[in-house]
CSV table of C-alpha atoms in Angstrom, one decimal:
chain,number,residue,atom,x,y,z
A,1,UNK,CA,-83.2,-117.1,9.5
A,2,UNK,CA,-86.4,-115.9,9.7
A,3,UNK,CA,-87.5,-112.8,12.0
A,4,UNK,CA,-88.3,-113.3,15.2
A,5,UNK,CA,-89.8,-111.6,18.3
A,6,UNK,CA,-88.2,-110.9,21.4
A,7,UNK,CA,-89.4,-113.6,22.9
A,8,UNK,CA,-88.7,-116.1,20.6
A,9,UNK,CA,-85.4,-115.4,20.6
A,10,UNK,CA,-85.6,-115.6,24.0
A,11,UNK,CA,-86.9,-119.3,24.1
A,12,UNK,CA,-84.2,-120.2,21.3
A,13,UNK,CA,-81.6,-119.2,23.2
A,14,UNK,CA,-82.5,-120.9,26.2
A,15,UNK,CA,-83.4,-124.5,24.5
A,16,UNK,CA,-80.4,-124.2,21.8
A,17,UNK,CA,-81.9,-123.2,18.9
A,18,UNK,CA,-81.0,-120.9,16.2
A,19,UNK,CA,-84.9,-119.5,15.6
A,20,UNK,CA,-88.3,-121.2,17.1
A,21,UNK,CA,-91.8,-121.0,15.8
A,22,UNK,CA,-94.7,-120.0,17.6
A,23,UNK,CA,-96.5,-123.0,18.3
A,24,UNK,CA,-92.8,-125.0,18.8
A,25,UNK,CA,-92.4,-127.1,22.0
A,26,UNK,CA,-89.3,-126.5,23.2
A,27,UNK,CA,-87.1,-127.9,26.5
A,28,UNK,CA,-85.6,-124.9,28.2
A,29,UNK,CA,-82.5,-124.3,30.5
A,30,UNK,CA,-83.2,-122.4,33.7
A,31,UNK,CA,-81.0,-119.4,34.3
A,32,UNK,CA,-82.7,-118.2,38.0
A,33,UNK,CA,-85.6,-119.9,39.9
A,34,UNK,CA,-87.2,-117.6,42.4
A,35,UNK,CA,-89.8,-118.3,45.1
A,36,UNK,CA,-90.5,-117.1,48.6
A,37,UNK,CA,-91.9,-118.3,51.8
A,38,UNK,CA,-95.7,-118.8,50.7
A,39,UNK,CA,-94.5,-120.7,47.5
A,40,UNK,CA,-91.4,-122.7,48.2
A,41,UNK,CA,-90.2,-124.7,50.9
A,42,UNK,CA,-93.1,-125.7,52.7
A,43,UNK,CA,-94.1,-127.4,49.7
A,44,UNK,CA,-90.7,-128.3,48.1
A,45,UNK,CA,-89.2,-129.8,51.0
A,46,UNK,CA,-91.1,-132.3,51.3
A,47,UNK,CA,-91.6,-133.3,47.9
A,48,UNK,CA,-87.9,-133.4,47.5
A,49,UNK,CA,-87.6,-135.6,49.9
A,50,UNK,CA,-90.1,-137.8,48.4
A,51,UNK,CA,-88.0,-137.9,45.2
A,52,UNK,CA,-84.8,-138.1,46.9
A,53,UNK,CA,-83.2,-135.7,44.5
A,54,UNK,CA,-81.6,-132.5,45.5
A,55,UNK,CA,-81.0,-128.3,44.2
A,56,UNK,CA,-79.8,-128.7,40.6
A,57,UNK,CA,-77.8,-125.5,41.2
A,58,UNK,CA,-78.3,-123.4,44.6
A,59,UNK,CA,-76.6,-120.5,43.2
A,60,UNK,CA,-79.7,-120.0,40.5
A,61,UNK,CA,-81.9,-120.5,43.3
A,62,UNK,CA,-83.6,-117.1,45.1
A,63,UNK,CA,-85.8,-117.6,48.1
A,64,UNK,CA,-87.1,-114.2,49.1
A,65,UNK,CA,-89.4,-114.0,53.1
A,66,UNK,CA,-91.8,-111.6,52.4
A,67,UNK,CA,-95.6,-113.0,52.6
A,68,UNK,CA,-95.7,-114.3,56.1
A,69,UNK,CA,-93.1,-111.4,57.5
A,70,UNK,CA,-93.5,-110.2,60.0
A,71,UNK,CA,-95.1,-113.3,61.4
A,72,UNK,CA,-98.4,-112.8,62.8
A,73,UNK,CA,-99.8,-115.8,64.1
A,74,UNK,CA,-98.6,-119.7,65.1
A,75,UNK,CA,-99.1,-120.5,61.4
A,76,UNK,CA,-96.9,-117.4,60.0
A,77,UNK,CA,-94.5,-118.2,62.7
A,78,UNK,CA,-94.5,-122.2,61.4
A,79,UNK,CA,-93.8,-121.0,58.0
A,80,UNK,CA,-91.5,-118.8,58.3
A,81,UNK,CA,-89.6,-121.1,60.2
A,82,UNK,CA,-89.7,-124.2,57.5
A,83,UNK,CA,-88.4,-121.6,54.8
A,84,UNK,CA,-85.3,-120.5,57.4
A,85,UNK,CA,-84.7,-123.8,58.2
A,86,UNK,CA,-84.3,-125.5,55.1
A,87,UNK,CA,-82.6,-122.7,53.4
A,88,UNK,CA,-79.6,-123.0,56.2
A,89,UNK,CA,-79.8,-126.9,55.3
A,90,UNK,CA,-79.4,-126.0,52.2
A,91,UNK,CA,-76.9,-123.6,52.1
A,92,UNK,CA,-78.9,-121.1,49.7
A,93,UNK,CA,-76.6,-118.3,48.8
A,94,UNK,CA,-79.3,-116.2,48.0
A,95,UNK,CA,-81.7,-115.4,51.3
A,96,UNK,CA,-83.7,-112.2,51.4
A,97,UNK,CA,-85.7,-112.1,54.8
A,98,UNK,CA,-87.7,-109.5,55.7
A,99,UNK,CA,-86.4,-106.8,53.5
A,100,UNK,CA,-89.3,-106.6,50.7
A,101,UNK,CA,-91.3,-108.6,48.0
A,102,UNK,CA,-89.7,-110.9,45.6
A,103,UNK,CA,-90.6,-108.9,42.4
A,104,UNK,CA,-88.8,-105.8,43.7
A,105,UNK,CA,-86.0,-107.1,45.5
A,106,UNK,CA,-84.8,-110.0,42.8
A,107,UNK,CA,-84.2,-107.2,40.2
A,108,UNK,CA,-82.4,-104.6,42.8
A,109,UNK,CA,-79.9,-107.0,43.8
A,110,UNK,CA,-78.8,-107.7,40.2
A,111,UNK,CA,-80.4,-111.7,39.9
A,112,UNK,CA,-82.2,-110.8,36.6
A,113,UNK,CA,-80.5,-109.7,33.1
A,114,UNK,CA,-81.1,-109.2,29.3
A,115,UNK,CA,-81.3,-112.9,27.9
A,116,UNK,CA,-82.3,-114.9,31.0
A,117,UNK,CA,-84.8,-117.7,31.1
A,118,UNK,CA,-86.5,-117.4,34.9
A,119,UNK,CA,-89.6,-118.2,36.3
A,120,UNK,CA,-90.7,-118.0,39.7
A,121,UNK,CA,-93.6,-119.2,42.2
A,122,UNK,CA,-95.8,-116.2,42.3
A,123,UNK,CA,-98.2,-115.2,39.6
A,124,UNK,CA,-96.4,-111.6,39.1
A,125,UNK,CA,-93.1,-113.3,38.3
A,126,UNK,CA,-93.7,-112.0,35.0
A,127,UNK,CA,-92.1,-108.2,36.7
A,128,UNK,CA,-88.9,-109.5,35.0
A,129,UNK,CA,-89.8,-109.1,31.8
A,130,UNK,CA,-89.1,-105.7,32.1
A,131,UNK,CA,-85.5,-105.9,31.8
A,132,UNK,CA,-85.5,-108.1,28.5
A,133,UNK,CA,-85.4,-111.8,30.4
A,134,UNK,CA,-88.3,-114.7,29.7
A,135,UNK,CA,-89.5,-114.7,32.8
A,136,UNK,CA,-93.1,-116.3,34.2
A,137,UNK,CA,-95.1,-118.2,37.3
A,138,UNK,CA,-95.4,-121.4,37.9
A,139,UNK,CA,-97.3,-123.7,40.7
A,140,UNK,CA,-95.2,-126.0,42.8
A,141,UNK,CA,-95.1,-129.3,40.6
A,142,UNK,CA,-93.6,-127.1,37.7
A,143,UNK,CA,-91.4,-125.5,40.9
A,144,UNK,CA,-90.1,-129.1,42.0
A,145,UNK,CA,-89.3,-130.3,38.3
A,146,UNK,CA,-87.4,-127.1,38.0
A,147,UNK,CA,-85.6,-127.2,41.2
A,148,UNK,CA,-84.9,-131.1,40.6
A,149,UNK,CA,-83.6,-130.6,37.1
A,150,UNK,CA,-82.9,-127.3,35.6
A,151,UNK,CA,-85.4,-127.4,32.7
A,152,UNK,CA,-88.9,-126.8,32.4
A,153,UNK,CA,-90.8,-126.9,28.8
A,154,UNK,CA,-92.6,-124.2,27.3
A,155,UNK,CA,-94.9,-123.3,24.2
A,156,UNK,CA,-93.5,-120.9,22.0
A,157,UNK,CA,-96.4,-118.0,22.2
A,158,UNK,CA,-97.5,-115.3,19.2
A,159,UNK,CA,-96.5,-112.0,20.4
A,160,UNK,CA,-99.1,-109.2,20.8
A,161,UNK,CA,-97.4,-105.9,20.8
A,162,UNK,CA,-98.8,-103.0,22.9
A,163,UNK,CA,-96.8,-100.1,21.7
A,164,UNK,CA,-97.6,-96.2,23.4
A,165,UNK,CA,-97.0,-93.5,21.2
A,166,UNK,CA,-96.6,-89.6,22.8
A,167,UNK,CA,-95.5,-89.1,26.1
A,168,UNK,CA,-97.6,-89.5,29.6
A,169,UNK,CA,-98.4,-86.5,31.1
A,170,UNK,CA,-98.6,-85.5,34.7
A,171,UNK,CA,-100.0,-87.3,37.3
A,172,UNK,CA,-100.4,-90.1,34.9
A,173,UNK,CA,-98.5,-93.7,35.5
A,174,UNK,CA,-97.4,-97.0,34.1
A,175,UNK,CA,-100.3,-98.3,36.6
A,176,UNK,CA,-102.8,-96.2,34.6
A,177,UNK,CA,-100.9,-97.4,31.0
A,178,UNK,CA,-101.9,-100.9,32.5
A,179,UNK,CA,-105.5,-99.8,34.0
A,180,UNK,CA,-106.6,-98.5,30.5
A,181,UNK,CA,-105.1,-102.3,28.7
A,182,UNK,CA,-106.7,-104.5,31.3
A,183,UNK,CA,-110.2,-102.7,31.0
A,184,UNK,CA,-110.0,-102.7,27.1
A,185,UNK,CA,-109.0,-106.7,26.3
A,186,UNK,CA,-110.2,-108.0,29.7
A,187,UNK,CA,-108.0,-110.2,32.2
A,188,UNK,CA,-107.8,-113.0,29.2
A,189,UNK,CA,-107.0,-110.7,26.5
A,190,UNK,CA,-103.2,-112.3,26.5
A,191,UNK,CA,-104.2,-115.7,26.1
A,192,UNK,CA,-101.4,-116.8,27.6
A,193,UNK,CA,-99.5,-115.6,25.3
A,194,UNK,CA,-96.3,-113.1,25.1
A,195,UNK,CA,-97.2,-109.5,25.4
A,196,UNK,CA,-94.2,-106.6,24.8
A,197,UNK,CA,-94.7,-103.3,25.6
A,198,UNK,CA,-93.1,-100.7,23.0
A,199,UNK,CA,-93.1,-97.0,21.6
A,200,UNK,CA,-91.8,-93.9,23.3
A,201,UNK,CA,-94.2,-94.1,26.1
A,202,UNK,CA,-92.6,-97.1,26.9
A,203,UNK,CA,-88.8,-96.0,26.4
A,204,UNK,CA,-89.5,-93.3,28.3
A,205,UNK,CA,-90.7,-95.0,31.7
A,206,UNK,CA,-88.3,-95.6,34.4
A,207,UNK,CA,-87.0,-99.4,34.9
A,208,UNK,CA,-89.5,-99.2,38.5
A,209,UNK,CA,-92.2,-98.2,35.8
A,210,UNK,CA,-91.5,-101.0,33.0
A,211,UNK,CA,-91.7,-103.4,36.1
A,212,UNK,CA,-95.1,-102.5,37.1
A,213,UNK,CA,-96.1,-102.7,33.5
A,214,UNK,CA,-94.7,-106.1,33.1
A,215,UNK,CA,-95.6,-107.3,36.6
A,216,UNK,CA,-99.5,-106.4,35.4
A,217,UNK,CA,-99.1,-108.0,32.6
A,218,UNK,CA,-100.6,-111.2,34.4
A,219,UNK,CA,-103.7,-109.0,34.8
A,220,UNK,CA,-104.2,-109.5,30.9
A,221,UNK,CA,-103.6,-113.3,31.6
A,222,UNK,CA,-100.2,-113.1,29.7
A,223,UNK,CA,-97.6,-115.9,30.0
A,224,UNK,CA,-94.9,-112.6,29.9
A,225,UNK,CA,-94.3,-109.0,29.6
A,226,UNK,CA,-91.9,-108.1,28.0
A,227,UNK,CA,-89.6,-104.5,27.5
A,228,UNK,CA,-86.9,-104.9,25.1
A,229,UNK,CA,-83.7,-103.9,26.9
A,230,UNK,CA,-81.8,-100.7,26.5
A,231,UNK,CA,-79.5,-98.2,28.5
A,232,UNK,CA,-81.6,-97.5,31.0
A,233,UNK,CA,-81.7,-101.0,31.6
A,234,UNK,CA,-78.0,-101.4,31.3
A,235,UNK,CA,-77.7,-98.6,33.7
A,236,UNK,CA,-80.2,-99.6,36.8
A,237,UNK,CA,-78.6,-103.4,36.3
A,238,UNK,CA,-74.9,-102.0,36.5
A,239,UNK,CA,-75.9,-99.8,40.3
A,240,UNK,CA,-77.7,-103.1,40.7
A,241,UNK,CA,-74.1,-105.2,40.7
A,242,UNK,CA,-75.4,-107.3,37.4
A,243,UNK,CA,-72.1,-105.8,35.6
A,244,UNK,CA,-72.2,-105.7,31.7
A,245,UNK,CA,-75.1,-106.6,29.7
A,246,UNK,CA,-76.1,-107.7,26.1
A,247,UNK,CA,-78.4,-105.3,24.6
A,248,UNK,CA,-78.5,-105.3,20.9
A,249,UNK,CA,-78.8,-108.7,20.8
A,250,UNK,CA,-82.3,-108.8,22.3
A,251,UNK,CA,-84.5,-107.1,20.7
A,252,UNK,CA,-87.7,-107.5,18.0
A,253,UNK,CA,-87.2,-107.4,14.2
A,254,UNK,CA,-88.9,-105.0,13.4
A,255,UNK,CA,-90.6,-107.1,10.6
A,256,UNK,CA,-91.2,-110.1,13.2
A,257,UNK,CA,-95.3,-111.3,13.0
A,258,UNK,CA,-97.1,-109.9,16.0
A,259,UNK,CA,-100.6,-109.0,16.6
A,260,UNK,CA,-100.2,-105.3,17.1
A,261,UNK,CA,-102.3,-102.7,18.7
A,262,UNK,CA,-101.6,-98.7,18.9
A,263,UNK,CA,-102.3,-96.5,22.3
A,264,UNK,CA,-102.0,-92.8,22.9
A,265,UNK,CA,-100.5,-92.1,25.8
A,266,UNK,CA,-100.7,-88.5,25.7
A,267,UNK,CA,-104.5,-88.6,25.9
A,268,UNK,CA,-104.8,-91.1,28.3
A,269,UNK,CA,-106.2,-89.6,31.6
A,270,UNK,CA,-105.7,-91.8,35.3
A,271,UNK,CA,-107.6,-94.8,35.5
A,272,UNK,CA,-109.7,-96.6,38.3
A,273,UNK,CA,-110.8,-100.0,38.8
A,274,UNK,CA,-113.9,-100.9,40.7
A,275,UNK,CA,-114.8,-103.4,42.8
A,276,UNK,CA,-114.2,-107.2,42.4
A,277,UNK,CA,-111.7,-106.8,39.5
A,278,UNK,CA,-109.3,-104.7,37.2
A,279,UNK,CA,-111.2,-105.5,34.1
A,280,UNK,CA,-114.0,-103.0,35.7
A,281,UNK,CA,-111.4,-100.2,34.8
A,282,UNK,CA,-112.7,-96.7,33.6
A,283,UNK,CA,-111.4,-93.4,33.1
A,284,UNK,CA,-111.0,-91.0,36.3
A,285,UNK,CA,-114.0,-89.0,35.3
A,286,UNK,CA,-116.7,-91.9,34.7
A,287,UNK,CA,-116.2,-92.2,39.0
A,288,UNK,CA,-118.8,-89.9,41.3
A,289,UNK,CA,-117.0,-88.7,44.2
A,290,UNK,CA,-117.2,-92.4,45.9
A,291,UNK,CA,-116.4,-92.2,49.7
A,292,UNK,CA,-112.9,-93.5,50.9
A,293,UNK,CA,-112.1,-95.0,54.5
A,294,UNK,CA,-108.9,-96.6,53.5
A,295,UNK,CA,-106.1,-95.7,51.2
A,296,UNK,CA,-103.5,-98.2,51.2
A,297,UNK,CA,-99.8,-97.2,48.9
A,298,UNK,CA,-98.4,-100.9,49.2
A,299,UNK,CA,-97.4,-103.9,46.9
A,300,UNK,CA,-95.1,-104.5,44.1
A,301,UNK,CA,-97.1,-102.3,41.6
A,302,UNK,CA,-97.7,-99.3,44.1
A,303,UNK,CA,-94.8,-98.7,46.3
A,304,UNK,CA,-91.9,-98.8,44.8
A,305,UNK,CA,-89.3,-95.8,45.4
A,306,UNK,CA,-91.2,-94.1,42.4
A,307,UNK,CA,-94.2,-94.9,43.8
A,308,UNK,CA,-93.4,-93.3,47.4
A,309,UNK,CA,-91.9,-90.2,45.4
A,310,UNK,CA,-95.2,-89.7,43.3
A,311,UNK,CA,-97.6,-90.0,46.7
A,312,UNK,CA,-95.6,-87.6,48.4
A,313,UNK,CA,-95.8,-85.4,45.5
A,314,UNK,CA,-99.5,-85.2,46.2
A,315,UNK,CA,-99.3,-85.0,50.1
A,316,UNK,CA,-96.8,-82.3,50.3
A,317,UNK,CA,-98.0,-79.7,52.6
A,318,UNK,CA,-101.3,-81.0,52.6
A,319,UNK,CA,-103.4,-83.7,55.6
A,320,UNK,CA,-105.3,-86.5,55.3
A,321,UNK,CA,-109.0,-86.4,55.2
A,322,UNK,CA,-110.6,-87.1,58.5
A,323,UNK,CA,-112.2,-90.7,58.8
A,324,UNK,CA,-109.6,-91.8,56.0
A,325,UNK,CA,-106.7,-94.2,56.8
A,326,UNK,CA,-103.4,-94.1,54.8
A,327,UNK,CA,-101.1,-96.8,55.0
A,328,UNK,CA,-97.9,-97.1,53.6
A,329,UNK,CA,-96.1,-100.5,52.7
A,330,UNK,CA,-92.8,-99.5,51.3
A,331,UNK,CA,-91.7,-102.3,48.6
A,332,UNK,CA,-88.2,-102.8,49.6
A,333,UNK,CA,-86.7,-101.7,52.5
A,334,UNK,CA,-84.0,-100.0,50.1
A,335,UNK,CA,-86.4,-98.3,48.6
A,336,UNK,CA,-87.4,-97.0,51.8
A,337,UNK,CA,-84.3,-96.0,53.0
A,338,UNK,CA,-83.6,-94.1,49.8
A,339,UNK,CA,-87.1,-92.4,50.5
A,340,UNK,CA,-86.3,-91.5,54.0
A,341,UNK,CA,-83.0,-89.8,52.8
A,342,UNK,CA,-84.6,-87.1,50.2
A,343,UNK,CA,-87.7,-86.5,53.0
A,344,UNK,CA,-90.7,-88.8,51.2
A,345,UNK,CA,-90.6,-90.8,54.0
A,346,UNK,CA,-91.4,-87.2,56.3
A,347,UNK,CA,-93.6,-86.1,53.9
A,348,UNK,CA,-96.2,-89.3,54.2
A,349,UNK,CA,-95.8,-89.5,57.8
A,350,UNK,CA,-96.6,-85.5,58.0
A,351,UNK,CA,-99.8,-86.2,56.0
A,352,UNK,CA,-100.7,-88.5,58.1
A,353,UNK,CA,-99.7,-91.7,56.6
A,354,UNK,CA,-98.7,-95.1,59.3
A,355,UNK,CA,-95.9,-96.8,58.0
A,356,UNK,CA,-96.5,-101.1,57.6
A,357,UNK,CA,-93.3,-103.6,56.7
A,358,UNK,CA,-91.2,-104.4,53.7
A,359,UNK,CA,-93.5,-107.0,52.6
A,360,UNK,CA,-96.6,-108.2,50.6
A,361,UNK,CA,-98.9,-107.8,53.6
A,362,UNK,CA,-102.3,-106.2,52.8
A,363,UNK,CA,-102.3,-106.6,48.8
A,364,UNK,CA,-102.1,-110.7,49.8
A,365,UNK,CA,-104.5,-110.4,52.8
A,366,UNK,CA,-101.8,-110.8,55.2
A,367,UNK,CA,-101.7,-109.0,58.4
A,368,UNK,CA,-105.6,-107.8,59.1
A,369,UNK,CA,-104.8,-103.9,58.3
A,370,UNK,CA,-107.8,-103.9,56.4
A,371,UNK,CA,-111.4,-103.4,58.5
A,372,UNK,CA,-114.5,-105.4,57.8
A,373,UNK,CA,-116.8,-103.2,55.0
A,374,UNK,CA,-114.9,-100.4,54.3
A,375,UNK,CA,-114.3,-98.7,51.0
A,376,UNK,CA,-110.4,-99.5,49.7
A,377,UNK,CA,-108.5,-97.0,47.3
A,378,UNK,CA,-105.1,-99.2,46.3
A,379,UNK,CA,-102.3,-99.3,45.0
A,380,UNK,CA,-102.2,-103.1,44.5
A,381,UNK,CA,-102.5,-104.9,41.4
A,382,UNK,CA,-105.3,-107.1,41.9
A,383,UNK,CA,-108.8,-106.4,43.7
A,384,UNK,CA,-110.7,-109.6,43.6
A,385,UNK,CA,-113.4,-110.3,46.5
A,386,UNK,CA,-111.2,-110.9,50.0
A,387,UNK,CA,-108.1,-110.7,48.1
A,388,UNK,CA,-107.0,-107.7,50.9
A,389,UNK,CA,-108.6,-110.1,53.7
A,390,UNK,CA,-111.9,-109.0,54.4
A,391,UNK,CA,-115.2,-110.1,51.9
A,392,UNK,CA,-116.7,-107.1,52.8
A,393,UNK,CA,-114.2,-104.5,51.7
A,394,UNK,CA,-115.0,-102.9,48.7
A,395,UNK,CA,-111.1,-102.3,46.8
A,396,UNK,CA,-110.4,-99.5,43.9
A,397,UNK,CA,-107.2,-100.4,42.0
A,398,UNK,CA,-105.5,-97.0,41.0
A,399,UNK,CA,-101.7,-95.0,40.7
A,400,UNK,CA,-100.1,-93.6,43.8
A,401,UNK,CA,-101.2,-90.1,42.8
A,402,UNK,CA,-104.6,-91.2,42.7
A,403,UNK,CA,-104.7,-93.1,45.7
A,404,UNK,CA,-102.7,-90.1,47.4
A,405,UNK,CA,-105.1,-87.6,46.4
A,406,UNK,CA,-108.3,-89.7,47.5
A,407,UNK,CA,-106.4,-89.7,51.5
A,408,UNK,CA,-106.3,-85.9,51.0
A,409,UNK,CA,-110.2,-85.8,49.5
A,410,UNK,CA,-111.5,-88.2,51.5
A,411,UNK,CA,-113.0,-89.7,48.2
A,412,UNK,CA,-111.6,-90.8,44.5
A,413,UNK,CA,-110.6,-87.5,43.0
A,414,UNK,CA,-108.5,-86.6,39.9
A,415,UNK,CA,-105.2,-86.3,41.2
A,416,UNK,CA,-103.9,-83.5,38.3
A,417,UNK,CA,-106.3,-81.3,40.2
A,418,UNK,CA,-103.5,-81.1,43.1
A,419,UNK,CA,-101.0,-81.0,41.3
A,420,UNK,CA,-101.7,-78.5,38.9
């Protein structure tokens, strides 16, 4: 048989093959479908209807609430309500309202393993490529062919490998591993095509780490991101509920054909991107000391428990700037709750932080935290003109340390220099 990448053993698995070929169309079982009130039953209600066909299996079917929660206005109010309302007619088994975004709490309550085919109706579906599953977006016509049937076809992609070699040092993130990729191949440099991440930079992140480099990985314009699966996987999946996993079994030859590039993690400083999109990345030290009015930890690439932990690092003992604004999105309300027990929750709010919802809020433009014209340091993945509401506000993309330690400047700053 000949070698094969991670992901095309991926795709064999799930469309009954012994080996695929990049290039190869293949028809491919649906292990998990996951959408969430923006993405899925206001628009596949009614299109189900107009088939007349219903779930192929509600138990591989995830509807998470967290784009229009908590509802704002008559509009995130009628929402809401059409995603409650048909999931109880529907019986879905698998409900999460109110209690964080999709891409953080799918994984947390054990719905994605090693070996899984999923795909989901947000563009950073790809998060679950982190633990070893092919997982990707898709619009709502893909959506309703999945729901209807099970299947969905795909392309087999080339691979490009993205391994880190060394070790990251302080005050430096998966976030910045991403930062540093994004503004060297530019947010079409994965061609749609199936990135993995690798080396001992990579083996070395925690799983809430992986999944912000995975999640990202649609900043590159990659189909997936991929992290070959190991014990660290097998152990957040097992406190998770997933049980036992395959691990061996999914993983790269090492001989399999990829288009591979080398990075230096060891070297690699925090990274910033400017205004209107993560492409415009640079290096920490190309920035002046640009004024900051809001700083905003939030989203599911910025405020994870990880996340929460490395802000707080920063803001220990310290205050806000005056004239700054930090807000503080928590990803999961798990996540929270774990943060309030070891004191990161006490140590934001000391600094000066105001604590917003489990949910996607300001990262989607949801919820009007963010003024008219104001300069935006973020922990959000994307920073495109009015993606965080306003047209005026001019968003920085960077780590939780950074975005930390530009509250406490009151302008973008190295964060190293406060945690030295």
């Amino acid at each position: 048989m000949p070698s094969q990448t991670l992901a095309q053993k991926l795709l064999a698995a799930a469309s009954g093959r012994a080996s695929v070929a990049p290039g190869d169309i293949v028809t491919c079982q649906v292990d998990l479908a996951m959408f969430h009130d923006s993405s899925g039953p206001r628009r596949l209600k009614p299109m189900l209807e107009a088939l007349g066909t219903g779930i192929w299996d509600r138990d591989k079917v995830v509807l998470v609430m967290d784009h229009y929660v908590p509802e704002a206005d008559d509009e995130s109010r009628k929402i809401v309500r059409i995603a409650r309302d048909w999931a109880a007619e529907q019986r879905l088994p698998h409900v999460y309202d109110s209690v964080g975004i999709c891409h953080v709490v799918v994984p947390e309550r054990g719905h994605i393993r090693p070996g899984m085919l999923c795909v989901g109706g947000d563009s950073h579906s790809p998060t679950g490529g982190a633990f070893g599953a092919y997982m990707f977006g898709v619009g709502s016509t893909e959506m309703l062919g999945v729901v209807a049937s099970g299947e969905i076809w795909i392309q087999v992609p080339h691979t490009l490998m993205m391994q880190w070699d060394g070790a990251l040092g302080p005050g430096v993130t998966a976030k910045d591993m991403m930062l540093h990729m994004i503004g060297r191949f530019g947010m079409n440099g994965g061609r749609y095509q199936a990135v993995e991440f690798c080396g001992s930079a990579v083996r070395a992140l925690s799983m809430q780490e992986r999944m912000t480099l995975s999640n990202m990985s649609a900043e590159i314009g990659s189909q997936v991101g991929l992290v070959a699966p190991d014990g660290k996987t097998a152990a957040y999946l097992q406190a998770a509920g997933a049980g036992e996993v395959e691990l061996d079994r999914w993983q790269s030859d090492a001989d399999a054909p990829a288009e591979r590039y080398r990075f230096d993690a060891t070297s690699l400083p925090p990274h910033v991107a400017a205004p209107h999109s993560p492409a415009n990345s640079r290096p920490i030290a190309d920035y002046p000391a640009i004024p900051m009015q809001v700083a905003y930890i939030g989203a599911c690439t910025g405020a994870k428990l990880e996340d929460l932990r490395a802000a707080a690092q920063v803001l220990k003992n310290r205050r806000i700037a005056p004239g700054v604004a930090l807000m503080v999105a928590p990803a999961s309300a798990r996540d929270q709750q774990q943060a309030e027990r070891e004191g990161v929750m006490a140590v934001l709010a000391q600094a000066g932080a105001s604590v917003l919802p489990n949910s996607c809020g300001a990262c989607s433009g949801y919820g009007g935290s963010i003024p008219e014209g104001v300069n935006v340091i973020a922990t959000t993945a994307r920073n495109f003109q009015g993606r965080m509401g306003p047209r005026t506000a001019q968003v920085y993309l960077a780590s939780p340390y950074t975005v930390a330690a530009a509250a406490v400047a009151g302008h973008i700053v190295d964060p190293r220099e406060m945690l030295a």
